[in-house]
Rosetta silent file (secondary structure, phi, psi, omega in degrees, C-alpha in Angstrom):
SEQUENCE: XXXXXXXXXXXXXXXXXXXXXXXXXXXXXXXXXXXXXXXXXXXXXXXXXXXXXXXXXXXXXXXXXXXXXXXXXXXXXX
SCORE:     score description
SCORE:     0.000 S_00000001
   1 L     0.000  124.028 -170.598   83.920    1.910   17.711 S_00000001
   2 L   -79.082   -7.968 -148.346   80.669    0.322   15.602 S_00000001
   3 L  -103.371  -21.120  162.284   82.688    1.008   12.683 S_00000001
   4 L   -57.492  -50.799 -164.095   84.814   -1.547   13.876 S_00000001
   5 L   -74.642 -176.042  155.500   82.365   -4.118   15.054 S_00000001
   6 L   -40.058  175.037 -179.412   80.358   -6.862   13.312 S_00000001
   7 L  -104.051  138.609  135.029   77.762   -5.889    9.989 S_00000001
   8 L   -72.003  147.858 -148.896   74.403   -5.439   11.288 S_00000001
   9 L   -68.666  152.391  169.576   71.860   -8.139   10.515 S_00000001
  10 L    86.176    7.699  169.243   69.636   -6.425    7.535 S_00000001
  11 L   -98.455  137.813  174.566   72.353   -4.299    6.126 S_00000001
  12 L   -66.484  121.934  177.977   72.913   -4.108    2.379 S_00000001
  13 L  -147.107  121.283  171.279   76.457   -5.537    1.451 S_00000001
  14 L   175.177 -167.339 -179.552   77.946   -6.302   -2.001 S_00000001
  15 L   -91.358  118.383 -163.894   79.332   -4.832   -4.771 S_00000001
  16 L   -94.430  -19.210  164.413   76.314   -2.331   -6.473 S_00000001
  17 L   -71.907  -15.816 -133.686   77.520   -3.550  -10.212 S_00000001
  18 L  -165.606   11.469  156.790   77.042   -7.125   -9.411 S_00000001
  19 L   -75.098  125.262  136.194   73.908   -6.625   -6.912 S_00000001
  20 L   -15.793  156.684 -178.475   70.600   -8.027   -7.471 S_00000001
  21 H   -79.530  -61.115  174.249   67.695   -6.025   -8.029 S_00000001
  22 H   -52.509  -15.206  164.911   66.463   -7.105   -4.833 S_00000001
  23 H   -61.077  -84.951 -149.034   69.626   -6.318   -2.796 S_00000001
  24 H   -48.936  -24.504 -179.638   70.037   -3.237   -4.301 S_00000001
  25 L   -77.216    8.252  171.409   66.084   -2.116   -3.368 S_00000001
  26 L   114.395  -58.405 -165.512   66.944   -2.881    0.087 S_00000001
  27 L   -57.548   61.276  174.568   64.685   -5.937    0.243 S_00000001
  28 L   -53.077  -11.463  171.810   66.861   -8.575    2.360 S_00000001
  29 L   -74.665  -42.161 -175.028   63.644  -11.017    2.961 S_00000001
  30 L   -67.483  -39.688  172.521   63.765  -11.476   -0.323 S_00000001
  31 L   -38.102  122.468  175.737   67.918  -12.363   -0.642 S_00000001
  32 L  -166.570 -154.134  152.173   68.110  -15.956   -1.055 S_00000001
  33 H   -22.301  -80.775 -162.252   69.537  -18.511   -3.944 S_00000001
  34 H   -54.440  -23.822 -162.263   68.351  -16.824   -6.915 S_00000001
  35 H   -88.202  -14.379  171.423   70.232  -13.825   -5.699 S_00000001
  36 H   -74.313  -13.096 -171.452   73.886  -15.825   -5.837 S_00000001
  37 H   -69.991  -75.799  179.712   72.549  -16.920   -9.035 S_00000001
  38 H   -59.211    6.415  161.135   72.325  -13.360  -10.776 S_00000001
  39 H   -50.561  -63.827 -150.207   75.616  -12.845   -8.687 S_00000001
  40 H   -86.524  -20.333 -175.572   77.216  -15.261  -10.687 S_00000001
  41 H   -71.852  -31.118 -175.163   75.489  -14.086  -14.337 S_00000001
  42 H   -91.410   -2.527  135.371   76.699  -10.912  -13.688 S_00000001
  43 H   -17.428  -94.452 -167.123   80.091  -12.507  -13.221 S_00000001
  44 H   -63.009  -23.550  176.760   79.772  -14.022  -16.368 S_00000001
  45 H   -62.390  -44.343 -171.395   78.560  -11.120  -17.867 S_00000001
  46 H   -85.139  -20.035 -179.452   81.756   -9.013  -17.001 S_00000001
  47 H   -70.946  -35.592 -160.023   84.171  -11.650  -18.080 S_00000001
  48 H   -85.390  -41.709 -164.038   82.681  -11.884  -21.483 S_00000001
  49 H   -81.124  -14.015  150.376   81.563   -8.525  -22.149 S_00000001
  50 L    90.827    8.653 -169.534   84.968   -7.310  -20.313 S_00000001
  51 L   178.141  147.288 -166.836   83.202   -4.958  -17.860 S_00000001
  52 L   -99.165  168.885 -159.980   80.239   -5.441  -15.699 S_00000001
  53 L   -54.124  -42.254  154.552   76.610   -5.283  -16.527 S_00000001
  54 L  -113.520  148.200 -163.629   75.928   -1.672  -14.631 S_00000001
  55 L  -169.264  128.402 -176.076   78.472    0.773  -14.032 S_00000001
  56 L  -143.989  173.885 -171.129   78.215    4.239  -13.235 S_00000001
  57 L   -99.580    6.961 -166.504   80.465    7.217  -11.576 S_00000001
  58 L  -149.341  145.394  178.631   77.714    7.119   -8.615 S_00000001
  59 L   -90.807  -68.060  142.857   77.261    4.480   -6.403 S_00000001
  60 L    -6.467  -52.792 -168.993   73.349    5.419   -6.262 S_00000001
  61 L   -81.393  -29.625  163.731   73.223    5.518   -9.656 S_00000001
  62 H   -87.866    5.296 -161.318   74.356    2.095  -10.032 S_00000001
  63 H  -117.379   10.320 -175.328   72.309    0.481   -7.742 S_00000001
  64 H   -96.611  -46.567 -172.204   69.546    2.728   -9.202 S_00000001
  65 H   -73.423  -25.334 -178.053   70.357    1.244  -12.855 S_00000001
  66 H   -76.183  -46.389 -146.880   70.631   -2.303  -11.182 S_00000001
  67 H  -100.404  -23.790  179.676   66.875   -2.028   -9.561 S_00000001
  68 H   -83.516  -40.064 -157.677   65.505   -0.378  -13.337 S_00000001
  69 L  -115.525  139.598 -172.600   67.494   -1.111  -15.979 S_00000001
  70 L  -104.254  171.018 -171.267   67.898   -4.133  -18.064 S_00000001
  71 L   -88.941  151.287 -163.977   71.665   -4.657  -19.046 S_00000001
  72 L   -71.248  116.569 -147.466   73.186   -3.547  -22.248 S_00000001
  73 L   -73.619  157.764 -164.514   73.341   -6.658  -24.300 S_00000001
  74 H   -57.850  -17.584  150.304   76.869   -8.405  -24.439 S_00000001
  75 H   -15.259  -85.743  178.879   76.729   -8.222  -28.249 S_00000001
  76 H   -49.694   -5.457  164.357   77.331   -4.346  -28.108 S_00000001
  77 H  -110.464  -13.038 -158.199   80.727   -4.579  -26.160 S_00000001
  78 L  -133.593    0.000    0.000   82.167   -7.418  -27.796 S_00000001
């Protein structure tokens, strides 16, 4: 059963709130450092602000708002 098996190399895996822009577009040559680095601001971002920087009822939609959108600043939740 593949469903079963190992991830295939070049498949998108994370969390779509707390994805990179470049994850979420797909682009794994690009995945590197910088991308645990906005990993972890968007972390910090959910701890402070209590929720994480995109969040949507669609999985698309967040990984849509994550490659587009800049995040709503932490001011405005807390």
């Amino acid at each position: 059963n593949e469903a079963d098996g190992p991830t295939r190399t070049g498949s998108v895996m994370g969390t779509p709130s707390y994805m990179s822009p470049e994850q979420a577009s797909g682009l794994t040559h690009l995945v590197g450092p910088a991308t645990d680095v906005y990993g972890l601001g968007a972390i910090l971002y959910a701890l402070v602000a209590g929720r994480p920087p995109f969040e949507t009822s669609d999985i698309l939609l967040t990984l849509e708002a994550v490659r587009f959108k800049t995040p709503v600043p932490v001011r405005r939740w807390n």
